[in-house]
CSV table of N, CA and C in Angstrom, one decimal:
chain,number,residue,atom,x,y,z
A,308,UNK,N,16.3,-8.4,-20.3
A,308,UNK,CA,15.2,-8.3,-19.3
A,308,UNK,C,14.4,-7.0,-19.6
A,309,UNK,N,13.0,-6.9,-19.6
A,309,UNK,CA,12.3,-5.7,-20.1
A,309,UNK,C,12.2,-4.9,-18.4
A,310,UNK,N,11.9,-3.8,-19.3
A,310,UNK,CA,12.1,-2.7,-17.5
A,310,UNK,C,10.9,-2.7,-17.1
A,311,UNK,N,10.9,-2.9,-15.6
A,311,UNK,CA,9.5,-2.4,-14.6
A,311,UNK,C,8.7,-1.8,-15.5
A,312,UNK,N,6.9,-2.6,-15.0
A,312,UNK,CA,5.9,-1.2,-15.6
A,312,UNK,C,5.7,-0.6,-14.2
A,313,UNK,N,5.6,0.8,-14.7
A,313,UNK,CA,4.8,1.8,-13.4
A,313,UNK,C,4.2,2.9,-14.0
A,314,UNK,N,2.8,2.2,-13.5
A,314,UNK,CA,1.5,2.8,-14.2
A,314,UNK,C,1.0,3.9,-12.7
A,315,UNK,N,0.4,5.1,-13.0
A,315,UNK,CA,-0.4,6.0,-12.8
A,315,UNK,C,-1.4,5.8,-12.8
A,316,UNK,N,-2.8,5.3,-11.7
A,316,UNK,CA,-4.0,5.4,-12.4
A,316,UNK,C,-4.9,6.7,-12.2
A,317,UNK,N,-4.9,7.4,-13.7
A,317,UNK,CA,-5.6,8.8,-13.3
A,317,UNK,C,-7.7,8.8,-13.6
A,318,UNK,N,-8.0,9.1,-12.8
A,318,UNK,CA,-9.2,9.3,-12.8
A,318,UNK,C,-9.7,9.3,-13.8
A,319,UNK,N,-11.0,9.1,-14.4
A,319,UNK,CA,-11.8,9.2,-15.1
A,319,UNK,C,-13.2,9.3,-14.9
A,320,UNK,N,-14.4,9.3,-15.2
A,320,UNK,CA,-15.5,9.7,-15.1
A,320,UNK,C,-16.1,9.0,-14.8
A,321,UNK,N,-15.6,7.1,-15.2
A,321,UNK,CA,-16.6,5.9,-14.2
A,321,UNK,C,-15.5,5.3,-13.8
A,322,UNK,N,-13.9,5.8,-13.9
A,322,UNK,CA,-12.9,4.6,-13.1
A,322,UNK,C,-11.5,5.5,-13.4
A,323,UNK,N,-11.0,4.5,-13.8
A,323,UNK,CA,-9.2,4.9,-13.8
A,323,UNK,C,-9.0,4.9,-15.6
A,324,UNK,N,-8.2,5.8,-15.8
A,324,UNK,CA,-6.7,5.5,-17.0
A,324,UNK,C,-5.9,5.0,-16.9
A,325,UNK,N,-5.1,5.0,-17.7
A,325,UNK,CA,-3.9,4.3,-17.5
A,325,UNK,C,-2.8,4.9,-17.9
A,326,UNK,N,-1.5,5.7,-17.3
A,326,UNK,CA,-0.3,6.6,-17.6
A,326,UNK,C,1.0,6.3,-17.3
A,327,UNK,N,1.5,6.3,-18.0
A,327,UNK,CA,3.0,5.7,-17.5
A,327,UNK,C,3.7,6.6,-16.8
A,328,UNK,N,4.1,6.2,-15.6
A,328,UNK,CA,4.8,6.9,-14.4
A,328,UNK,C,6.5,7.5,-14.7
A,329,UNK,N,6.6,6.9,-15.7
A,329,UNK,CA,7.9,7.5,-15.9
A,329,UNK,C,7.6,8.2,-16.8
A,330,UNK,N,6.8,8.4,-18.0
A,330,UNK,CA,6.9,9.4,-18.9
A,330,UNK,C,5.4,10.4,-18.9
A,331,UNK,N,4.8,9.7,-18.2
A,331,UNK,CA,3.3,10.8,-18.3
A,331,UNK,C,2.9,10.3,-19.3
A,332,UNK,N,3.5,9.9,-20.3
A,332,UNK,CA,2.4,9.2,-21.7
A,332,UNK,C,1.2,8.5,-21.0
A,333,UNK,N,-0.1,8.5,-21.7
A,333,UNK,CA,-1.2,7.8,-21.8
A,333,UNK,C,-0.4,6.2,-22.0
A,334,UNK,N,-0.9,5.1,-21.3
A,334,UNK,CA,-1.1,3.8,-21.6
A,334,UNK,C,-2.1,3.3,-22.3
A,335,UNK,N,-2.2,2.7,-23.6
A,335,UNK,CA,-3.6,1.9,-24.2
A,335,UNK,C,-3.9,0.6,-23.4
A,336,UNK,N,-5.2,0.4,-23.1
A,336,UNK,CA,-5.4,-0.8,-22.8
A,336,UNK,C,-4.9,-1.9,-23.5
A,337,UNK,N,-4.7,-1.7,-24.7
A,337,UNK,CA,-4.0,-2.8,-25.5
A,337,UNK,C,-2.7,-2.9,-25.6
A,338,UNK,N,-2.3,-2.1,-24.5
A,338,UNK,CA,-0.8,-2.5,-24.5
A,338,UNK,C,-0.2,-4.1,-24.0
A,339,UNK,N,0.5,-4.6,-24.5
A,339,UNK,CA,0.9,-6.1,-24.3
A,339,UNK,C,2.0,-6.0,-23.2
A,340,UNK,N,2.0,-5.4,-22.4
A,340,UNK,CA,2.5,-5.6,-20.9
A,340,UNK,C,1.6,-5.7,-19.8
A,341,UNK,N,0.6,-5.6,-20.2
A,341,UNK,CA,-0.9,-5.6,-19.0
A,341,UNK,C,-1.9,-6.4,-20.2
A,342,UNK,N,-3.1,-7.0,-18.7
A,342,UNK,CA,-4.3,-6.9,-19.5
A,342,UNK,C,-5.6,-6.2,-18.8
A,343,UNK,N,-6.3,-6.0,-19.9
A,343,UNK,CA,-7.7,-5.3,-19.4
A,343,UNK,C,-8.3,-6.1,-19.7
A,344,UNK,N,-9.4,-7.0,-18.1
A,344,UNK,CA,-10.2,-8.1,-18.9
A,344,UNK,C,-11.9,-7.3,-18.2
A,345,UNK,N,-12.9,-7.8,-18.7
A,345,UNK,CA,-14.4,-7.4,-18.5
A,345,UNK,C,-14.8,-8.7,-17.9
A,346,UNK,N,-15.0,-8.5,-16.6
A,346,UNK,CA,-15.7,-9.6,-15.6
A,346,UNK,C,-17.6,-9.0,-16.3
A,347,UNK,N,-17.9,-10.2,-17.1
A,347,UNK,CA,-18.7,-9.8,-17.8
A,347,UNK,C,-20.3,-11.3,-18.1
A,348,UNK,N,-20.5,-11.2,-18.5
A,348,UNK,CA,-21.5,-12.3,-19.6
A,348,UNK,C,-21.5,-13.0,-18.3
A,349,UNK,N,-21.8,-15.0,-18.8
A,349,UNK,CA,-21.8,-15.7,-17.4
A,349,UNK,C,-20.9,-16.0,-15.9
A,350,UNK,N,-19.7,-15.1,-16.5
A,350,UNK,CA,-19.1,-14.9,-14.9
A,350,UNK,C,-18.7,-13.7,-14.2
A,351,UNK,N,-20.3,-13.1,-14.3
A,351,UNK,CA,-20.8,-11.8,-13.6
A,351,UNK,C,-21.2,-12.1,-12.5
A,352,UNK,N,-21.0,-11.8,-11.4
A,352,UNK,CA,-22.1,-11.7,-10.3
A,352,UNK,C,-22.4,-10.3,-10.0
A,353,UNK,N,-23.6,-9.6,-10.4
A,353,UNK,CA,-23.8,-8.2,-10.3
A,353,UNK,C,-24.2,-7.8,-8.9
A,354,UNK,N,-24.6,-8.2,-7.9
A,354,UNK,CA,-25.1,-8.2,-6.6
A,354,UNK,C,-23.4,-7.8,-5.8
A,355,UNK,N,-22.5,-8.7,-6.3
A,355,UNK,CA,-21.2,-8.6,-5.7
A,355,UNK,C,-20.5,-7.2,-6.1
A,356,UNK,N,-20.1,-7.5,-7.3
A,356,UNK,CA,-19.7,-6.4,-8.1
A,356,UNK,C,-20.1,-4.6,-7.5
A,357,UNK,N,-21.6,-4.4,-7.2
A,357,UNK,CA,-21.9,-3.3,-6.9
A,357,UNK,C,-21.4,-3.0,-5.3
A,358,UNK,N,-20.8,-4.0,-5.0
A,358,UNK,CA,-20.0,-3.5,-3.1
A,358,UNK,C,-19.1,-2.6,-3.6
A,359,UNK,N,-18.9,-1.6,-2.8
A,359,UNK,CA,-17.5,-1.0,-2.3
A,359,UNK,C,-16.5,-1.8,-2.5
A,360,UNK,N,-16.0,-2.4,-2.6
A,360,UNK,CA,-14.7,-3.1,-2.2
A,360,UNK,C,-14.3,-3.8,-4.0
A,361,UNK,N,-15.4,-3.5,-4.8
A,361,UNK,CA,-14.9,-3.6,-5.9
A,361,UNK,C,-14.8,-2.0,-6.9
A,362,UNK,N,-15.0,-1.3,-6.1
A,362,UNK,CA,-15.0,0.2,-6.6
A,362,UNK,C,-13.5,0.7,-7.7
A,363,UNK,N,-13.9,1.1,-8.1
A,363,UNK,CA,-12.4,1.4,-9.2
A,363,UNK,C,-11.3,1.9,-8.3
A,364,UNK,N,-9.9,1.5,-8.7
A,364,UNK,CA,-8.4,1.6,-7.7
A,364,UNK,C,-8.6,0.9,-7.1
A,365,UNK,N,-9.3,-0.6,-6.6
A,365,UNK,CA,-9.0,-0.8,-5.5
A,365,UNK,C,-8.4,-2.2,-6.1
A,366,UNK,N,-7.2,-2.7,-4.6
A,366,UNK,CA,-6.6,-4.1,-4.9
A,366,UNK,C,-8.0,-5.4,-5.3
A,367,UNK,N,-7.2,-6.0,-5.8
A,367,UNK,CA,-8.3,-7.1,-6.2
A,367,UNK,C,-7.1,-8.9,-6.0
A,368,UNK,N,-8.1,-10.1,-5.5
A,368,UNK,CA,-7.4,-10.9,-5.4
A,368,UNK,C,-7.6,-11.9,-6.6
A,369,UNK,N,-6.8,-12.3,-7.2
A,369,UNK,CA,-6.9,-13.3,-8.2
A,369,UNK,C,-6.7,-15.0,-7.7
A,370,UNK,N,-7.8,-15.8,-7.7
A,370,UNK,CA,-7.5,-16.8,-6.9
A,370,UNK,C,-7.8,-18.1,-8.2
A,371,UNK,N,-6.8,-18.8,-8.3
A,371,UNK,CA,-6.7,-20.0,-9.4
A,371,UNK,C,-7.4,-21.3,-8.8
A,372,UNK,N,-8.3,-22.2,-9.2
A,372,UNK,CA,-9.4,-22.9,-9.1
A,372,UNK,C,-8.9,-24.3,-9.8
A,373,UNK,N,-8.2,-24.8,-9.6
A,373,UNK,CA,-7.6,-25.9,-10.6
A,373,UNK,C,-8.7,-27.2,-10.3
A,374,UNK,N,-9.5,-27.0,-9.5
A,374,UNK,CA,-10.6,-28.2,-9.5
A,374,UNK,C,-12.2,-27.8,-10.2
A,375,UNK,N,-11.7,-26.6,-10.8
A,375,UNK,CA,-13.0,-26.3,-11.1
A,375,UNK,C,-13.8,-26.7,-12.5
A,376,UNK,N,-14.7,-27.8,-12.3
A,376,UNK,CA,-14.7,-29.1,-13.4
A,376,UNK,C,-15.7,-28.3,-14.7
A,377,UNK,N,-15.6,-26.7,-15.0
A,377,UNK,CA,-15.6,-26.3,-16.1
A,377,UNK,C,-14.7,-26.1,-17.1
A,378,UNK,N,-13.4,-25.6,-16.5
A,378,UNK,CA,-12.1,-25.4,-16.9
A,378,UNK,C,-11.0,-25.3,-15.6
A,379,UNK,N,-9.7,-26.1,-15.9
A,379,UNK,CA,-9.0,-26.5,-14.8
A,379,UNK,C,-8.1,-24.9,-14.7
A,380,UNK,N,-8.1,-24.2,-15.9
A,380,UNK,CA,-7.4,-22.8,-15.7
A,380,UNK,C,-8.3,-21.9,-15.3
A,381,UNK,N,-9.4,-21.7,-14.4
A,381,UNK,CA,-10.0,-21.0,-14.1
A,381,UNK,C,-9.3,-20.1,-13.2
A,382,UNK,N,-9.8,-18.7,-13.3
A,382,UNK,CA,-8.9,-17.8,-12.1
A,382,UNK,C,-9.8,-16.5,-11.9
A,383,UNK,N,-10.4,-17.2,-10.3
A,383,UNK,CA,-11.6,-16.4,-10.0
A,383,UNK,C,-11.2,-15.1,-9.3
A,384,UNK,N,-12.1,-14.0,-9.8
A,384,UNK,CA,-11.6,-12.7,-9.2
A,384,UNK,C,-12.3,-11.9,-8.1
A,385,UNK,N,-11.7,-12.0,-7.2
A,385,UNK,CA,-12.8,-11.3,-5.9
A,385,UNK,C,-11.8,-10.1,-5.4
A,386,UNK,N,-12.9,-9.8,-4.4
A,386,UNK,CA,-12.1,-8.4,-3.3
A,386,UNK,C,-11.2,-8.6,-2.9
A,387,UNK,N,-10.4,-7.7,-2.4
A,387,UNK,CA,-8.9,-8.1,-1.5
A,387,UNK,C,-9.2,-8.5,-0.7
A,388,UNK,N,-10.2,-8.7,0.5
A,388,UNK,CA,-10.6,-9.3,1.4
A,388,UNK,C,-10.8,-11.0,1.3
A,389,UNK,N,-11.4,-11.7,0.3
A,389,UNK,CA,-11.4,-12.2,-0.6
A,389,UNK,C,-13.5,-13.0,0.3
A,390,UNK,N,-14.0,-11.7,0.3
A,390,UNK,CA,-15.1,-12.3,1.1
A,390,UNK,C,-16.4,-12.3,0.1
A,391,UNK,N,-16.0,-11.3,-1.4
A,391,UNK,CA,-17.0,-11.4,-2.0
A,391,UNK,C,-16.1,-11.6,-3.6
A,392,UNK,N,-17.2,-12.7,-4.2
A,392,UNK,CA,-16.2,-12.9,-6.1
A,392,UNK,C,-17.0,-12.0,-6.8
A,393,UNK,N,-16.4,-11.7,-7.9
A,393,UNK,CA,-17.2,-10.8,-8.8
A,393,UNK,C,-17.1,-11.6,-10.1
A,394,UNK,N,-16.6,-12.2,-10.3
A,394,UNK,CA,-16.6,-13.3,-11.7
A,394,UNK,C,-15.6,-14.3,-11.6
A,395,UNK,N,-14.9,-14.2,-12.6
A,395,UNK,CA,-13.9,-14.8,-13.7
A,395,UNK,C,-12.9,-14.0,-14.4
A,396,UNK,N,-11.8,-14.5,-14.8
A,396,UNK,CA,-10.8,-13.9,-15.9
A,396,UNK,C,-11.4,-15.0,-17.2
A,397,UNK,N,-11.8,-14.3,-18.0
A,397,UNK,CA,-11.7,-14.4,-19.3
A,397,UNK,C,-11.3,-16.5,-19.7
A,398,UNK,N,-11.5,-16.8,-20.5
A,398,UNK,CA,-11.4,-18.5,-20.1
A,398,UNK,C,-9.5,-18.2,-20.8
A,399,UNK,N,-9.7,-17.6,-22.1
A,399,UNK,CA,-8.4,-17.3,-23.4
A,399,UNK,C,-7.5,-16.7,-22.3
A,400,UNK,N,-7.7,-15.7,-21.5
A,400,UNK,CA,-6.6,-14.9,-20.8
A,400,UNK,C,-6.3,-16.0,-19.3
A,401,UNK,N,-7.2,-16.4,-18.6
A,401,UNK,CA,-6.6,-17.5,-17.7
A,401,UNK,C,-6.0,-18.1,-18.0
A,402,UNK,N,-6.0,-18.8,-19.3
A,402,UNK,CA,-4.7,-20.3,-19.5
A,402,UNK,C,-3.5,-19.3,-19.4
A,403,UNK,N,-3.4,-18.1,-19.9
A,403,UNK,CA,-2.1,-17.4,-19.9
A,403,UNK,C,-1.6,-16.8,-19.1
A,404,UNK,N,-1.9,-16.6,-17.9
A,404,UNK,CA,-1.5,-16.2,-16.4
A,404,UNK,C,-0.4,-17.1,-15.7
A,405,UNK,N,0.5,-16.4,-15.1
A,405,UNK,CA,1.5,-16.8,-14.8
A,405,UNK,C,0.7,-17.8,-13.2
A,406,UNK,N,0.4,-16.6,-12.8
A,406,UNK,CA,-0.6,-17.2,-11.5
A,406,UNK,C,0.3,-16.1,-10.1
A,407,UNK,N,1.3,-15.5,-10.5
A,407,UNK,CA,1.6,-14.3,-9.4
A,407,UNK,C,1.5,-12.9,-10.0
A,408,UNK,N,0.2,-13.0,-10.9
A,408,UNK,CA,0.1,-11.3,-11.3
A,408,UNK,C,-0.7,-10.7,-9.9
A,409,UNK,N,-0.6,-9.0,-10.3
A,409,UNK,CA,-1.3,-8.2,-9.1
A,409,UNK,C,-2.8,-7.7,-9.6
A,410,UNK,N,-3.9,-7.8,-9.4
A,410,UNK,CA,-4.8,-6.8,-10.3
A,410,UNK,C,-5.8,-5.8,-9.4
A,411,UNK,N,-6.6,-4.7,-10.3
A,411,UNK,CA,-6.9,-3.6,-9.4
A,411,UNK,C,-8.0,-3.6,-10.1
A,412,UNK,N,-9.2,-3.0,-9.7
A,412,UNK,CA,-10.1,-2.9,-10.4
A,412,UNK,C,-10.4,-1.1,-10.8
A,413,UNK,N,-10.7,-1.4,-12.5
A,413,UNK,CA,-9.9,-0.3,-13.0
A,413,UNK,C,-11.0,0.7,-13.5
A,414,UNK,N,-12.8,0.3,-14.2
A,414,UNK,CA,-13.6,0.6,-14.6
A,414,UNK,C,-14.9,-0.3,-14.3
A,415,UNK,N,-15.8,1.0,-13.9
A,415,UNK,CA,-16.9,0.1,-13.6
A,415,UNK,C,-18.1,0.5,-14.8
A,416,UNK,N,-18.8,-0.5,-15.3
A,416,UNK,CA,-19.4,-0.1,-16.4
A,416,UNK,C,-21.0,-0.9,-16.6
A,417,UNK,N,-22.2,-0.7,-17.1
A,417,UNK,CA,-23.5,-1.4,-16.6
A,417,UNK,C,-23.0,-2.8,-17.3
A,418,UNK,N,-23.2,-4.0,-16.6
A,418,UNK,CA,-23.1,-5.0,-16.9
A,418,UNK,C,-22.0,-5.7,-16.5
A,419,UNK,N,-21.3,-4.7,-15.8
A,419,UNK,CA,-19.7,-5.6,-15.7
A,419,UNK,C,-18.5,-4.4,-15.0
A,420,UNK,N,-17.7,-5.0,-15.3
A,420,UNK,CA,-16.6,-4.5,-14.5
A,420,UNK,C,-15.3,-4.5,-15.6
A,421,UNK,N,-14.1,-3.7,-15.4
A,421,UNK,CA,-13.1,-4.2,-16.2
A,421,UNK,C,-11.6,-3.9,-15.1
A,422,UNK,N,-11.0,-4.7,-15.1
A,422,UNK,CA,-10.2,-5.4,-14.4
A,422,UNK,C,-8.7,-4.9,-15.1
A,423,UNK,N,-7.7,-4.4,-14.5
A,423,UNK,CA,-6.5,-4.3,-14.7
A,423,UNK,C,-5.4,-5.6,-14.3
A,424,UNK,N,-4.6,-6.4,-15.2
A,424,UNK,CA,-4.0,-6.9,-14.1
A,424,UNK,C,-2.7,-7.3,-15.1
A,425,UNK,N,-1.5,-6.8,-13.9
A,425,UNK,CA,-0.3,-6.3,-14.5
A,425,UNK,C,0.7,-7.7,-13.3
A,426,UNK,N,1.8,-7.6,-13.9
A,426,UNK,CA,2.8,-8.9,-14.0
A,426,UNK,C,2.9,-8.8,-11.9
A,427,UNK,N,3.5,-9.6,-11.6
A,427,UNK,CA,3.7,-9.5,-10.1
A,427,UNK,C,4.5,-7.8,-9.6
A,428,UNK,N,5.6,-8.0,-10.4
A,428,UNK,CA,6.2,-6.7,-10.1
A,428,UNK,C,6.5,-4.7,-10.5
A,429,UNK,N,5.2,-4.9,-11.3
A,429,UNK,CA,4.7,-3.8,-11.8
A,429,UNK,C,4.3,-3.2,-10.1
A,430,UNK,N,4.7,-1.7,-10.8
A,430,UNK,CA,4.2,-0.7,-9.7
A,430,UNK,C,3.0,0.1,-10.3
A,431,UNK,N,1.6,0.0,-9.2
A,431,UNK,CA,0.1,0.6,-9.5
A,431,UNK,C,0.1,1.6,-8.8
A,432,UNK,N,-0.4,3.0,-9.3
A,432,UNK,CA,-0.2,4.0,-8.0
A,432,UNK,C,-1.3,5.0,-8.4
A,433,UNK,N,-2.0,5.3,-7.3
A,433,UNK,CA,-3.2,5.7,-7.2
A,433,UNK,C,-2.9,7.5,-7.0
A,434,UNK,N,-3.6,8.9,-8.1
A,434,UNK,CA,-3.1,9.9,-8.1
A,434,UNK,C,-3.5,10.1,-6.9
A,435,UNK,N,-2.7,11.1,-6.2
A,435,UNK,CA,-2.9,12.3,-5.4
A,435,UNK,C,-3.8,12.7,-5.1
């Protein structure tokens, strides 16, 4: 059984990093215990995107769309509230979602967003 992740998100200049809570080490985005996806290209909504409620650190809802007659693994990403979407996960990284991950939104960047989203029982913690 692999051990809990618990990530640190430390500030940055347009969002968060990523640090491992037990050792202070830097986290790469390309670590293969998380993904970093870019709510980006045609499943942007930039009008949404720019609210508050998708501002970097904050909870995000991931909601699975199995009628959605583009692709049946679609997994739309909105606010925790769930009153505004901001896109899509990626078409390659939806089919691979368990469907009880947690995600946060992690960087905001012109054109898009980039999205953290870690297994159900990872721990996300916002510095001090």
């Amino acid at each position: 059984m692999s051990e809990r992740l618990r990530l640190w998100l430390e500030r940055g200049a347009s969002g968060y990093h990523l640090r491992d809570a037990a050792t202070g080490e830097p986290v790469r985005w390309e670590d293969p215990r998380l993904r970093v996806v870019a709510v980006a290209r045609v499943s942007f909504r930039p009008g949404n995107v720019d609210d508050d409620s998708f501002d970097p650190g904050r909870p995000l809802a991931l909601v699975r769309e199995p009628e959605n007659k583009h692709d049946p693994n679609a997994v739309a990403i909105w606010n925790e509230e769930r009153t505004l979407q901001a896109g899509y996960v990626p078409r390659e990284v939806a089919a691979d979602l368990r469907g009880d991950e947690q995600a946060v939104s992690l960087w905001r960047v012109e054109g898009g967003l980039r999205v953290l989203v870690v297994p159900a029982n990872a721990w996300v913690g916002l510095p001090r």
